[in-house]
Amino acid sequence: AVVSTQSTGGSKKRRDFRRLRKLKKIAAKRNVEWETLDVRDFGPLPAPPSFRERIDAVLANPRFRLRLVKVGSKEFEETFADTHAVYARYQSTIHGDTPDKCNQSRFHNFLCNSPFQHREVENQGAYHQQYWLDGTLIAVGVLDILPRCLSSVYFYYDPSYEGLTLGTLSALFELHLASKLSRTALPSLRWYYMGFYIHSCRKMRYKGRFRPSYLLCP
């Protein structure tokens, strides 16, 4: 599927709630009922931050680090043990895999032995996008970056952070990366592929919340 940076959900309701909360604070200071206030008295509401501004704000947090590592590079080899450890915990907890099914050899064959691994073109090939929080690796997105698209191959995370809806978060960061590449190093890039979508699979349903999008059926 190919998607834009717009997501559906309760964003409008959350925005309205914030405005109402602000009105109530102003009313409390003036010792009046908030229903009597006219929002026009406060001038135009400031424009909400753009998608790019929100992502840039997260990336500016010193506790968080997003690291794009090319498969086979020195940086990839240096962090291989960390990425495999997170993968093993994810597969065993989320998918119930036994240790022999998620050992280093199988991990390498599944997510590191890519046909694009040896693509000797700058800003293209097989990559792992690593999510570090307070110096600890908590998630990895496996990506293929090609001339016309960024493809999300697989995403896994430390199950301790399952409540953070990291699948949705990773899609937003990957959209941000695709947008940045298309504006700078890879102007031919036009599409972001979210991978397989199976509506009956609960783990994949978050992909359907992004739009506009195209669902490519066989």
mmCIF file with all atom_site columns, C-alpha atoms in Angstrom:
data_model
loop_
_atom_site.group_PDB
_atom_site.id
_atom_site.type_symbol
_atom_site.label_atom_id
_atom_site.label_alt_id
_atom_site.label_comp_id
_atom_site.label_asym_id
_atom_site.label_entity_id
_atom_site.label_seq_id
_atom_site.pdbx_PDB_ins_code
_atom_site.Cartn_x
_atom_site.Cartn_y
_atom_site.Cartn_z
_atom_site.occupancy
_atom_site.B_iso_or_equiv
_atom_site.pdbx_formal_charge
_atom_site.auth_seq_id
_atom_site.auth_comp_id
_atom_site.auth_asym_id
_atom_site.auth_atom_id
_atom_site.pdbx_PDB_model_num
ATOM 1   C CA . ALA A 1 1   ? 0.000   0.000   0.000  1.00 0.00 ? 1   ALA A CA 1
ATOM 2   C CA . VAL A 1 2   ? 1.095   3.588   -0.565 1.00 0.00 ? 2   VAL A CA 1
ATOM 3   C CA . VAL A 1 3   ? 0.009   6.215   1.892  1.00 0.00 ? 3   VAL A CA 1
ATOM 4   C CA . SER A 1 4   ? 0.273   9.896   2.651  1.00 0.00 ? 4   SER A CA 1
ATOM 5   C CA . THR A 1 5   ? 1.150   11.561  5.938  1.00 0.00 ? 5   THR A CA 1
ATOM 6   C CA . GLN A 1 6   ? -2.501  12.013  6.878  1.00 0.00 ? 6   GLN A CA 1
ATOM 7   C CA . SER A 1 7   ? -3.926  9.539   9.377  1.00 0.00 ? 7   SER A CA 1
ATOM 8   C CA . THR A 1 8   ? -7.530  9.024   10.362 1.00 0.00 ? 8   THR A CA 1
ATOM 9   C CA . GLY A 1 9   ? -8.917  8.656   13.857 1.00 0.00 ? 9   GLY A CA 1
ATOM 10  C CA . GLY A 1 10  ? -9.824  11.081  16.581 1.00 0.00 ? 10  GLY A CA 1
ATOM 11  C CA . SER A 1 11  ? -7.415  13.870  15.668 1.00 0.00 ? 11  SER A CA 1
ATOM 12  C CA . LYS A 1 12  ? -10.234 16.429  15.223 1.00 0.00 ? 12  LYS A CA 1
ATOM 13  C CA . LYS A 1 13  ? -11.829 15.403  18.517 1.00 0.00 ? 13  LYS A CA 1
ATOM 14  C CA . ARG A 1 14  ? -8.498  15.735  20.323 1.00 0.00 ? 14  ARG A CA 1
ATOM 15  C CA . ARG A 1 15  ? -7.956  19.186  18.793 1.00 0.00 ? 15  ARG A CA 1
ATOM 16  C CA . ASP A 1 16  ? -11.430 20.324  19.833 1.00 0.00 ? 16  ASP A CA 1
ATOM 17  C CA . PHE A 1 17  ? -10.829 18.977  23.329 1.00 0.00 ? 17  PHE A CA 1
ATOM 18  C CA . ARG A 1 18  ? -7.617  21.000  23.641 1.00 0.00 ? 18  ARG A CA 1
ATOM 19  C CA . ARG A 1 19  ? -9.440  24.159  22.528 1.00 0.00 ? 19  ARG A CA 1
ATOM 20  C CA . LEU A 1 20  ? -12.222 23.538  25.034 1.00 0.00 ? 20  LEU A CA 1
ATOM 21  C CA . ARG A 1 21  ? -9.706  22.985  27.814 1.00 0.00 ? 21  ARG A CA 1
ATOM 22  C CA . LYS A 1 22  ? -8.010  26.279  26.939 1.00 0.00 ? 22  LYS A CA 1
ATOM 23  C CA . LEU A 1 23  ? -11.350 28.121  26.989 1.00 0.00 ? 23  LEU A CA 1
ATOM 24  C CA . LYS A 1 24  ? -12.171 26.691  30.402 1.00 0.00 ? 24  LYS A CA 1
ATOM 25  C CA . LYS A 1 25  ? -8.822  27.869  31.788 1.00 0.00 ? 25  LYS A CA 1
ATOM 26  C CA . ILE A 1 26  ? -9.431  31.391  30.473 1.00 0.00 ? 26  ILE A CA 1
ATOM 27  C CA . ALA A 1 27  ? -12.967 31.377  31.897 1.00 0.00 ? 27  ALA A CA 1
ATOM 28  C CA . ALA A 1 28  ? -11.682 30.275  35.299 1.00 0.00 ? 28  ALA A CA 1
ATOM 29  C CA . LYS A 1 29  ? -9.208  33.176  35.373 1.00 0.00 ? 29  LYS A CA 1
ATOM 30  C CA . ARG A 1 30  ? -11.995 35.635  34.483 1.00 0.00 ? 30  ARG A CA 1
ATOM 31  C CA . ASN A 1 31  ? -14.405 33.995  36.915 1.00 0.00 ? 31  ASN A CA 1
ATOM 32  C CA . VAL A 1 32  ? -17.068 33.522  34.232 1.00 0.00 ? 32  VAL A CA 1
ATOM 33  C CA . GLU A 1 33  ? -18.741 30.555  32.590 1.00 0.00 ? 33  GLU A CA 1
ATOM 34  C CA . TRP A 1 34  ? -16.782 29.278  29.632 1.00 0.00 ? 34  TRP A CA 1
ATOM 35  C CA . GLU A 1 35  ? -19.966 29.117  27.527 1.00 0.00 ? 35  GLU A CA 1
ATOM 36  C CA . THR A 1 36  ? -20.154 32.935  27.659 1.00 0.00 ? 36  THR A CA 1
ATOM 37  C CA . LEU A 1 37  ? -16.749 33.396  26.008 1.00 0.00 ? 37  LEU A CA 1
ATOM 38  C CA . ASP A 1 38  ? -16.512 34.271  22.333 1.00 0.00 ? 38  ASP A CA 1
ATOM 39  C CA . VAL A 1 39  ? -13.492 32.622  20.738 1.00 0.00 ? 39  VAL A CA 1
ATOM 40  C CA . ARG A 1 40  ? -13.296 35.503  18.257 1.00 0.00 ? 40  ARG A CA 1
ATOM 41  C CA . ASP A 1 41  ? -12.154 37.718  21.135 1.00 0.00 ? 41  ASP A CA 1
ATOM 42  C CA . PHE A 1 42  ? -8.877  35.808  21.243 1.00 0.00 ? 42  PHE A CA 1
ATOM 43  C CA . GLY A 1 43  ? -7.934  36.250  17.601 1.00 0.00 ? 43  GLY A CA 1
ATOM 44  C CA . PRO A 1 44  ? -7.186  33.471  15.105 1.00 0.00 ? 44  PRO A CA 1
ATOM 45  C CA . LEU A 1 45  ? -6.100  30.151  16.526 1.00 0.00 ? 45  LEU A CA 1
ATOM 46  C CA . PRO A 1 46  ? -2.464  29.287  15.790 1.00 0.00 ? 46  PRO A CA 1
ATOM 47  C CA . ALA A 1 47  ? -1.941  26.744  13.046 1.00 0.00 ? 47  ALA A CA 1
ATOM 48  C CA . PRO A 1 48  ? -1.134  23.282  14.404 1.00 0.00 ? 48  PRO A CA 1
ATOM 49  C CA . PRO A 1 49  ? 2.410   22.042  13.734 1.00 0.00 ? 49  PRO A CA 1
ATOM 50  C CA . SER A 1 50  ? 2.893   20.208  10.459 1.00 0.00 ? 50  SER A CA 1
ATOM 51  C CA . PHE A 1 51  ? 3.641   16.504  10.245 1.00 0.00 ? 51  PHE A CA 1
ATOM 52  C CA . ARG A 1 52  ? 7.291   17.252  9.496  1.00 0.00 ? 52  ARG A CA 1
ATOM 53  C CA . GLU A 1 53  ? 7.559   19.657  12.435 1.00 0.00 ? 53  GLU A CA 1
ATOM 54  C CA . ARG A 1 54  ? 6.107   17.107  14.838 1.00 0.00 ? 54  ARG A CA 1
ATOM 55  C CA . ILE A 1 55  ? 8.528   14.381  13.734 1.00 0.00 ? 55  ILE A CA 1
ATOM 56  C CA . ASP A 1 56  ? 11.472  16.797  13.849 1.00 0.00 ? 56  ASP A CA 1
ATOM 57  C CA . ALA A 1 57  ? 10.492  17.724  17.415 1.00 0.00 ? 57  ALA A CA 1
ATOM 58  C CA . VAL A 1 58  ? 10.635  14.064  18.459 1.00 0.00 ? 58  VAL A CA 1
ATOM 59  C CA . LEU A 1 59  ? 13.982  13.589  16.733 1.00 0.00 ? 59  LEU A CA 1
ATOM 60  C CA . ALA A 1 60  ? 15.346  16.593  18.621 1.00 0.00 ? 60  ALA A CA 1
ATOM 61  C CA . ASN A 1 61  ? 14.748  14.849  21.957 1.00 0.00 ? 61  ASN A CA 1
ATOM 62  C CA . PRO A 1 62  ? 18.187  13.796  23.268 1.00 0.00 ? 62  PRO A CA 1
ATOM 63  C CA . ARG A 1 63  ? 16.725  10.665  24.857 1.00 0.00 ? 63  ARG A CA 1
ATOM 64  C CA . PHE A 1 64  ? 15.620  9.327   21.475 1.00 0.00 ? 64  PHE A CA 1
ATOM 65  C CA . ARG A 1 65  ? 17.813  8.355   18.546 1.00 0.00 ? 65  ARG A CA 1
ATOM 66  C CA . LEU A 1 66  ? 16.749  7.097   15.135 1.00 0.00 ? 66  LEU A CA 1
ATOM 67  C CA . ARG A 1 67  ? 19.613  5.446   13.300 1.00 0.00 ? 67  ARG A CA 1
ATOM 68  C CA . LEU A 1 68  ? 19.496  4.316   9.651  1.00 0.00 ? 68  LEU A CA 1
ATOM 69  C CA . VAL A 1 69  ? 22.068  1.534   9.159  1.00 0.00 ? 69  VAL A CA 1
ATOM 70  C CA . LYS A 1 70  ? 22.900  -0.083  5.838  1.00 0.00 ? 70  LYS A CA 1
ATOM 71  C CA . VAL A 1 71  ? 22.932  -3.886  5.899  1.00 0.00 ? 71  VAL A CA 1
ATOM 72  C CA . GLY A 1 72  ? 26.497  -5.185  5.736  1.00 0.00 ? 72  GLY A CA 1
ATOM 73  C CA . SER A 1 73  ? 28.061  -1.917  6.884  1.00 0.00 ? 73  SER A CA 1
ATOM 74  C CA . LYS A 1 74  ? 30.413  -1.563  9.834  1.00 0.00 ? 74  LYS A CA 1
ATOM 75  C CA . GLU A 1 75  ? 27.629  0.017   11.890 1.00 0.00 ? 75  GLU A CA 1
ATOM 76  C CA . PHE A 1 76  ? 25.362  -2.902  11.043 1.00 0.00 ? 76  PHE A CA 1
ATOM 77  C CA . GLU A 1 77  ? 27.924  -5.471  12.199 1.00 0.00 ? 77  GLU A CA 1
ATOM 78  C CA . GLU A 1 78  ? 28.586  -3.523  15.403 1.00 0.00 ? 78  GLU A CA 1
ATOM 79  C CA . THR A 1 79  ? 24.909  -3.584  16.378 1.00 0.00 ? 79  THR A CA 1
ATOM 80  C CA . PHE A 1 80  ? 24.040  -7.036  15.012 1.00 0.00 ? 80  PHE A CA 1
ATOM 81  C CA . ALA A 1 81  ? 23.927  -8.681  18.447 1.00 0.00 ? 81  ALA A CA 1
ATOM 82  C CA . ASP A 1 82  ? 21.583  -5.964  19.764 1.00 0.00 ? 82  ASP A CA 1
ATOM 83  C CA . THR A 1 83  ? 19.218  -6.158  16.789 1.00 0.00 ? 83  THR A CA 1
ATOM 84  C CA . HIS A 1 84  ? 19.088  -9.954  16.955 1.00 0.00 ? 84  HIS A CA 1
ATOM 85  C CA . ALA A 1 85  ? 18.398  -9.904  20.706 1.00 0.00 ? 85  ALA A CA 1
ATOM 86  C CA . VAL A 1 86  ? 15.366  -7.632  20.193 1.00 0.00 ? 86  VAL A CA 1
ATOM 87  C CA . TYR A 1 87  ? 14.201  -9.820  17.284 1.00 0.00 ? 87  TYR A CA 1
ATOM 88  C CA . ALA A 1 88  ? 14.445  -13.001 19.378 1.00 0.00 ? 88  ALA A CA 1
ATOM 89  C CA . ARG A 1 89  ? 12.418  -11.462 22.204 1.00 0.00 ? 89  ARG A CA 1
ATOM 90  C CA . TYR A 1 90  ? 9.817   -10.190 19.754 1.00 0.00 ? 90  TYR A CA 1
ATOM 91  C CA . GLN A 1 91  ? 9.404   -13.484 17.896 1.00 0.00 ? 91  GLN A CA 1
ATOM 92  C CA . SER A 1 92  ? 9.208   -15.578 21.054 1.00 0.00 ? 92  SER A CA 1
ATOM 93  C CA . THR A 1 93  ? 6.770   -13.258 22.865 1.00 0.00 ? 93  THR A CA 1
ATOM 94  C CA . ILE A 1 94  ? 4.563   -11.997 20.044 1.00 0.00 ? 94  ILE A CA 1
ATOM 95  C CA . HIS A 1 95  ? 4.619   -14.995 17.687 1.00 0.00 ? 95  HIS A CA 1
ATOM 96  C CA . GLY A 1 96  ? 5.472   -17.824 20.082 1.00 0.00 ? 96  GLY A CA 1
ATOM 97  C CA . ASP A 1 97  ? 8.587   -18.952 18.186 1.00 0.00 ? 97  ASP A CA 1
ATOM 98  C CA . THR A 1 98  ? 10.937  -21.412 19.843 1.00 0.00 ? 98  THR A CA 1
ATOM 99  C CA . PRO A 1 99  ? 14.597  -20.357 20.323 1.00 0.00 ? 99  PRO A CA 1
ATOM 100 C CA . ASP A 1 100 ? 15.796  -22.472 17.380 1.00 0.00 ? 100 ASP A CA 1
ATOM 101 C CA . LYS A 1 101 ? 13.428  -20.606 15.038 1.00 0.00 ? 101 LYS A CA 1
ATOM 102 C CA . CYS A 1 102 ? 14.832  -17.203 15.916 1.00 0.00 ? 102 CYS A CA 1
ATOM 103 C CA . ASN A 1 103 ? 18.536  -17.883 16.299 1.00 0.00 ? 103 ASN A CA 1
ATOM 104 C CA . GLN A 1 104 ? 21.136  -15.636 14.635 1.00 0.00 ? 104 GLN A CA 1
ATOM 105 C CA . SER A 1 105 ? 21.390  -17.756 11.506 1.00 0.00 ? 105 SER A CA 1
ATOM 106 C CA . ARG A 1 106 ? 17.653  -17.701 10.808 1.00 0.00 ? 106 ARG A CA 1
ATOM 107 C CA . PHE A 1 107 ? 17.466  -14.021 11.675 1.00 0.00 ? 107 PHE A CA 1
ATOM 108 C CA . HIS A 1 108 ? 20.230  -13.264 9.179  1.00 0.00 ? 108 HIS A CA 1
ATOM 109 C CA . ASN A 1 109 ? 18.600  -15.300 6.407  1.00 0.00 ? 109 ASN A CA 1
ATOM 110 C CA . PHE A 1 110 ? 15.195  -13.739 7.052  1.00 0.00 ? 110 PHE A CA 1
ATOM 111 C CA . LEU A 1 111 ? 15.982  -10.041 7.493  1.00 0.00 ? 111 LEU A CA 1
ATOM 112 C CA . CYS A 1 112 ? 19.622  -9.449  6.588  1.00 0.00 ? 112 CYS A CA 1
ATOM 113 C CA . ASN A 1 113 ? 20.248  -11.534 3.464  1.00 0.00 ? 113 ASN A CA 1
ATOM 114 C CA . SER A 1 114 ? 18.539  -9.124  1.083  1.00 0.00 ? 114 SER A CA 1
ATOM 115 C CA . PRO A 1 115 ? 18.827  -9.105  -2.730 1.00 0.00 ? 115 PRO A CA 1
ATOM 116 C CA . PHE A 1 116 ? 19.533  -5.373  -2.371 1.00 0.00 ? 116 PHE A CA 1
ATOM 117 C CA . GLN A 1 117 ? 22.217  -5.851  0.263  1.00 0.00 ? 117 GLN A CA 1
ATOM 118 C CA . HIS A 1 118 ? 25.099  -5.253  -2.154 1.00 0.00 ? 118 HIS A CA 1
ATOM 119 C CA . ARG A 1 119 ? 23.485  -2.462  -4.145 1.00 0.00 ? 119 ARG A CA 1
ATOM 120 C CA . GLU A 1 120 ? 26.403  -0.065  -4.588 1.00 0.00 ? 120 GLU A CA 1
ATOM 121 C CA . VAL A 1 121 ? 24.291  3.044   -5.083 1.00 0.00 ? 121 VAL A CA 1
ATOM 122 C CA . GLU A 1 122 ? 24.278  5.881   -2.577 1.00 0.00 ? 122 GLU A CA 1
ATOM 123 C CA . ASN A 1 123 ? 21.079  6.130   -0.502 1.00 0.00 ? 123 ASN A CA 1
ATOM 124 C CA . GLN A 1 124 ? 19.711  2.900   -1.955 1.00 0.00 ? 124 GLN A CA 1
ATOM 125 C CA . GLY A 1 125 ? 19.709  -0.728  -0.815 1.00 0.00 ? 125 GLY A CA 1
ATOM 126 C CA . ALA A 1 126 ? 18.751  -2.721  2.276  1.00 0.00 ? 126 ALA A CA 1
ATOM 127 C CA . TYR A 1 127 ? 18.647  -0.873  5.596  1.00 0.00 ? 127 TYR A CA 1
ATOM 128 C CA . HIS A 1 128 ? 17.721  -1.374  9.230  1.00 0.00 ? 128 HIS A CA 1
ATOM 129 C CA . GLN A 1 129 ? 16.231  1.683   10.906 1.00 0.00 ? 129 GLN A CA 1
ATOM 130 C CA . GLN A 1 130 ? 17.065  1.405   14.596 1.00 0.00 ? 130 GLN A CA 1
ATOM 131 C CA . TYR A 1 131 ? 15.061  3.019   17.400 1.00 0.00 ? 131 TYR A CA 1
ATOM 132 C CA . TRP A 1 132 ? 17.165  3.831   20.479 1.00 0.00 ? 132 TRP A CA 1
ATOM 133 C CA . LEU A 1 133 ? 15.711  5.143   23.731 1.00 0.00 ? 133 LEU A CA 1
ATOM 134 C CA . ASP A 1 134 ? 18.046  6.175   26.548 1.00 0.00 ? 134 ASP A CA 1
ATOM 135 C CA . GLY A 1 135 ? 20.846  4.231   24.882 1.00 0.00 ? 135 GLY A CA 1
ATOM 136 C CA . THR A 1 136 ? 18.824  1.015   24.576 1.00 0.00 ? 136 THR A CA 1
ATOM 137 C CA . LEU A 1 137 ? 17.666  -0.476  21.282 1.00 0.00 ? 137 LEU A CA 1
ATOM 138 C CA . ILE A 1 138 ? 13.887  -0.926  21.475 1.00 0.00 ? 138 ILE A CA 1
ATOM 139 C CA . ALA A 1 139 ? 12.819  -1.524  17.856 1.00 0.00 ? 139 ALA A CA 1
ATOM 140 C CA . VAL A 1 140 ? 14.044  -2.074  14.299 1.00 0.00 ? 140 VAL A CA 1
ATOM 141 C CA . GLY A 1 141 ? 12.390  -1.374  10.960 1.00 0.00 ? 141 GLY A CA 1
ATOM 142 C CA . VAL A 1 142 ? 13.709  -3.378  8.008  1.00 0.00 ? 142 VAL A CA 1
ATOM 143 C CA . LEU A 1 143 ? 13.596  -1.272  4.840  1.00 0.00 ? 143 LEU A CA 1
ATOM 144 C CA . ASP A 1 144 ? 14.410  -1.469  1.153  1.00 0.00 ? 144 ASP A CA 1
ATOM 145 C CA . ILE A 1 145 ? 15.173  1.906   -0.385 1.00 0.00 ? 145 ILE A CA 1
ATOM 146 C CA . LEU A 1 146 ? 14.875  1.833   -4.178 1.00 0.00 ? 146 LEU A CA 1
ATOM 147 C CA . PRO A 1 147 ? 14.839  4.525   -6.870 1.00 0.00 ? 147 PRO A CA 1
ATOM 148 C CA . ARG A 1 148 ? 11.063  4.967   -6.855 1.00 0.00 ? 148 ARG A CA 1
ATOM 149 C CA . CYS A 1 149 ? 9.948   3.664   -3.468 1.00 0.00 ? 149 CYS A CA 1
ATOM 150 C CA . LEU A 1 150 ? 10.701  3.007   0.169  1.00 0.00 ? 150 LEU A CA 1
ATOM 151 C CA . SER A 1 151 ? 9.407   -0.434  1.122  1.00 0.00 ? 151 SER A CA 1
ATOM 152 C CA . SER A 1 152 ? 8.720   -1.493  4.697  1.00 0.00 ? 152 SER A CA 1
ATOM 153 C CA . VAL A 1 153 ? 9.793   -5.149  4.833  1.00 0.00 ? 153 VAL A CA 1
ATOM 154 C CA . TYR A 1 154 ? 9.387   -5.976  8.518  1.00 0.00 ? 154 TYR A CA 1
ATOM 155 C CA . PHE A 1 155 ? 9.191   -4.288  11.885 1.00 0.00 ? 155 PHE A CA 1
ATOM 156 C CA . TYR A 1 156 ? 9.940   -5.758  15.295 1.00 0.00 ? 156 TYR A CA 1
ATOM 157 C CA . TYR A 1 157 ? 10.302  -4.329  18.779 1.00 0.00 ? 157 TYR A CA 1
ATOM 158 C CA . ASP A 1 158 ? 11.052  -5.127  22.394 1.00 0.00 ? 158 ASP A CA 1
ATOM 159 C CA . PRO A 1 159 ? 7.751   -6.506  23.796 1.00 0.00 ? 159 PRO A CA 1
ATOM 160 C CA . SER A 1 160 ? 8.302   -4.421  26.939 1.00 0.00 ? 160 SER A CA 1
ATOM 161 C CA . TYR A 1 161 ? 7.258   -1.402  24.836 1.00 0.00 ? 161 TYR A CA 1
ATOM 162 C CA . GLU A 1 162 ? 4.199   -2.990  23.237 1.00 0.00 ? 162 GLU A CA 1
ATOM 163 C CA . GLY A 1 163 ? 1.880   -0.367  24.732 1.00 0.00 ? 163 GLY A CA 1
ATOM 164 C CA . LEU A 1 164 ? 3.510   2.415   22.697 1.00 0.00 ? 164 LEU A CA 1
ATOM 165 C CA . THR A 1 165 ? 1.880   1.249   19.410 1.00 0.00 ? 165 THR A CA 1
ATOM 166 C CA . LEU A 1 166 ? 5.309   1.216   17.796 1.00 0.00 ? 166 LEU A CA 1
ATOM 167 C CA . GLY A 1 167 ? 3.971   -0.177  14.512 1.00 0.00 ? 167 GLY A CA 1
ATOM 168 C CA . THR A 1 168 ? 2.057   3.051   13.904 1.00 0.00 ? 168 THR A CA 1
ATOM 169 C CA . LEU A 1 169 ? 5.002   5.107   15.099 1.00 0.00 ? 169 LEU A CA 1
ATOM 170 C CA . SER A 1 170 ? 7.383   3.323   12.740 1.00 0.00 ? 170 SER A CA 1
ATOM 171 C CA . ALA A 1 171 ? 5.093   4.040   9.774  1.00 0.00 ? 171 ALA A CA 1
ATOM 172 C CA . LEU A 1 172 ? 5.161   7.753   10.621 1.00 0.00 ? 172 LEU A CA 1
ATOM 173 C CA . PHE A 1 173 ? 8.952   7.803   10.852 1.00 0.00 ? 173 PHE A CA 1
ATOM 174 C CA . GLU A 1 174 ? 9.248   5.862   7.588  1.00 0.00 ? 174 GLU A CA 1
ATOM 175 C CA . LEU A 1 175 ? 6.913   8.333   5.892  1.00 0.00 ? 175 LEU A CA 1
ATOM 176 C CA . HIS A 1 176 ? 9.119   11.126  7.200  1.00 0.00 ? 176 HIS A CA 1
ATOM 177 C CA . LEU A 1 177 ? 12.210  9.368   5.819  1.00 0.00 ? 177 LEU A CA 1
ATOM 178 C CA . ALA A 1 178 ? 10.589  8.809   2.419  1.00 0.00 ? 178 ALA A CA 1
ATOM 179 C CA . SER A 1 179 ? 9.540   12.457  2.264  1.00 0.00 ? 179 SER A CA 1
ATOM 180 C CA . LYS A 1 180 ? 13.031  13.628  3.211  1.00 0.00 ? 180 LYS A CA 1
ATOM 181 C CA . LEU A 1 181 ? 14.712  11.399  0.617  1.00 0.00 ? 181 LEU A CA 1
ATOM 182 C CA . SER A 1 182 ? 12.344  12.543  -2.131 1.00 0.00 ? 182 SER A CA 1
ATOM 183 C CA . ARG A 1 183 ? 13.174  16.183  -1.346 1.00 0.00 ? 183 ARG A CA 1
ATOM 184 C CA . THR A 1 184 ? 16.939  15.687  -1.152 1.00 0.00 ? 184 THR A CA 1
ATOM 185 C CA . ALA A 1 185 ? 19.047  12.681  -2.102 1.00 0.00 ? 185 ALA A CA 1
ATOM 186 C CA . LEU A 1 186 ? 16.483  10.656  -4.061 1.00 0.00 ? 186 LEU A CA 1
ATOM 187 C CA . PRO A 1 187 ? 14.047  12.921  -5.969 1.00 0.00 ? 187 PRO A CA 1
ATOM 188 C CA . SER A 1 188 ? 12.765  9.974   -8.031 1.00 0.00 ? 188 SER A CA 1
ATOM 189 C CA . LEU A 1 189 ? 11.275  8.369   -4.893 1.00 0.00 ? 189 LEU A CA 1
ATOM 190 C CA . ARG A 1 190 ? 7.488   8.727   -4.982 1.00 0.00 ? 190 ARG A CA 1
ATOM 191 C CA . TRP A 1 191 ? 5.972   5.784   -3.094 1.00 0.00 ? 191 TRP A CA 1
ATOM 192 C CA . TYR A 1 192 ? 5.925   4.321   0.379  1.00 0.00 ? 192 TYR A CA 1
ATOM 193 C CA . TYR A 1 193 ? 4.950   0.641   0.578  1.00 0.00 ? 193 TYR A CA 1
ATOM 194 C CA . MET A 1 194 ? 3.650   -0.599  3.926  1.00 0.00 ? 194 MET A CA 1
ATOM 195 C CA . GLY A 1 195 ? 3.933   -4.254  2.967  1.00 0.00 ? 195 GLY A CA 1
ATOM 196 C CA . PHE A 1 196 ? 1.279   -6.941  3.223  1.00 0.00 ? 196 PHE A CA 1
ATOM 197 C CA . TYR A 1 197 ? -2.152  -6.074  4.560  1.00 0.00 ? 197 TYR A CA 1
ATOM 198 C CA . ILE A 1 198 ? -4.507  -8.770  5.842  1.00 0.00 ? 198 ILE A CA 1
ATOM 199 C CA . HIS A 1 199 ? -7.657  -7.245  7.292  1.00 0.00 ? 199 HIS A CA 1
ATOM 200 C CA . SER A 1 200 ? -8.403  -10.286 9.469  1.00 0.00 ? 200 SER A CA 1
ATOM 201 C CA . CYS A 1 201 ? -4.953  -9.990  11.066 1.00 0.00 ? 201 CYS A CA 1
ATOM 202 C CA . ARG A 1 202 ? -5.217  -7.729  14.118 1.00 0.00 ? 202 ARG A CA 1
ATOM 203 C CA . LYS A 1 203 ? -1.512  -6.862  14.029 1.00 0.00 ? 203 LYS A CA 1
ATOM 204 C CA . MET A 1 204 ? -1.862  -5.401  10.512 1.00 0.00 ? 204 MET A CA 1
ATOM 205 C CA . ARG A 1 205 ? -5.002  -3.330  10.949 1.00 0.00 ? 205 ARG A CA 1
ATOM 206 C CA . TYR A 1 206 ? -3.098  -0.189  11.901 1.00 0.00 ? 206 TYR A CA 1
ATOM 207 C CA . LYS A 1 207 ? -2.044  0.083   8.252  1.00 0.00 ? 207 LYS A CA 1
ATOM 208 C CA . GLY A 1 208 ? -5.638  0.682   7.238  1.00 0.00 ? 208 GLY A CA 1
ATOM 209 C CA . ARG A 1 209 ? -5.784  3.856   9.328  1.00 0.00 ? 209 ARG A CA 1
ATOM 210 C CA . PHE A 1 210 ? -3.498  5.753   6.945  1.00 0.00 ? 210 PHE A CA 1
ATOM 211 C CA . ARG A 1 211 ? -4.963  7.550   3.969  1.00 0.00 ? 211 ARG A CA 1
ATOM 212 C CA . PRO A 1 212 ? -5.147  8.305   1.160  1.00 0.00 ? 212 PRO A CA 1
ATOM 213 C CA . SER A 1 213 ? -3.770  4.938   0.184  1.00 0.00 ? 213 SER A CA 1
ATOM 214 C CA . TYR A 1 214 ? -3.935  2.247   -2.472 1.00 0.00 ? 214 TYR A CA 1
ATOM 215 C CA . LEU A 1 215 ? -4.491  -1.421  -1.752 1.00 0.00 ? 215 LEU A CA 1
ATOM 216 C CA . LEU A 1 216 ? -2.824  -3.503  -4.465 1.00 0.00 ? 216 LEU A CA 1
ATOM 217 C CA . CYS A 1 217 ? -4.614  -6.851  -4.799 1.00 0.00 ? 217 CYS A CA 1
ATOM 218 C CA . PRO A 1 218 ? -3.155  -9.840  -6.698 1.00 0.00 ? 218 PRO A CA 1
#
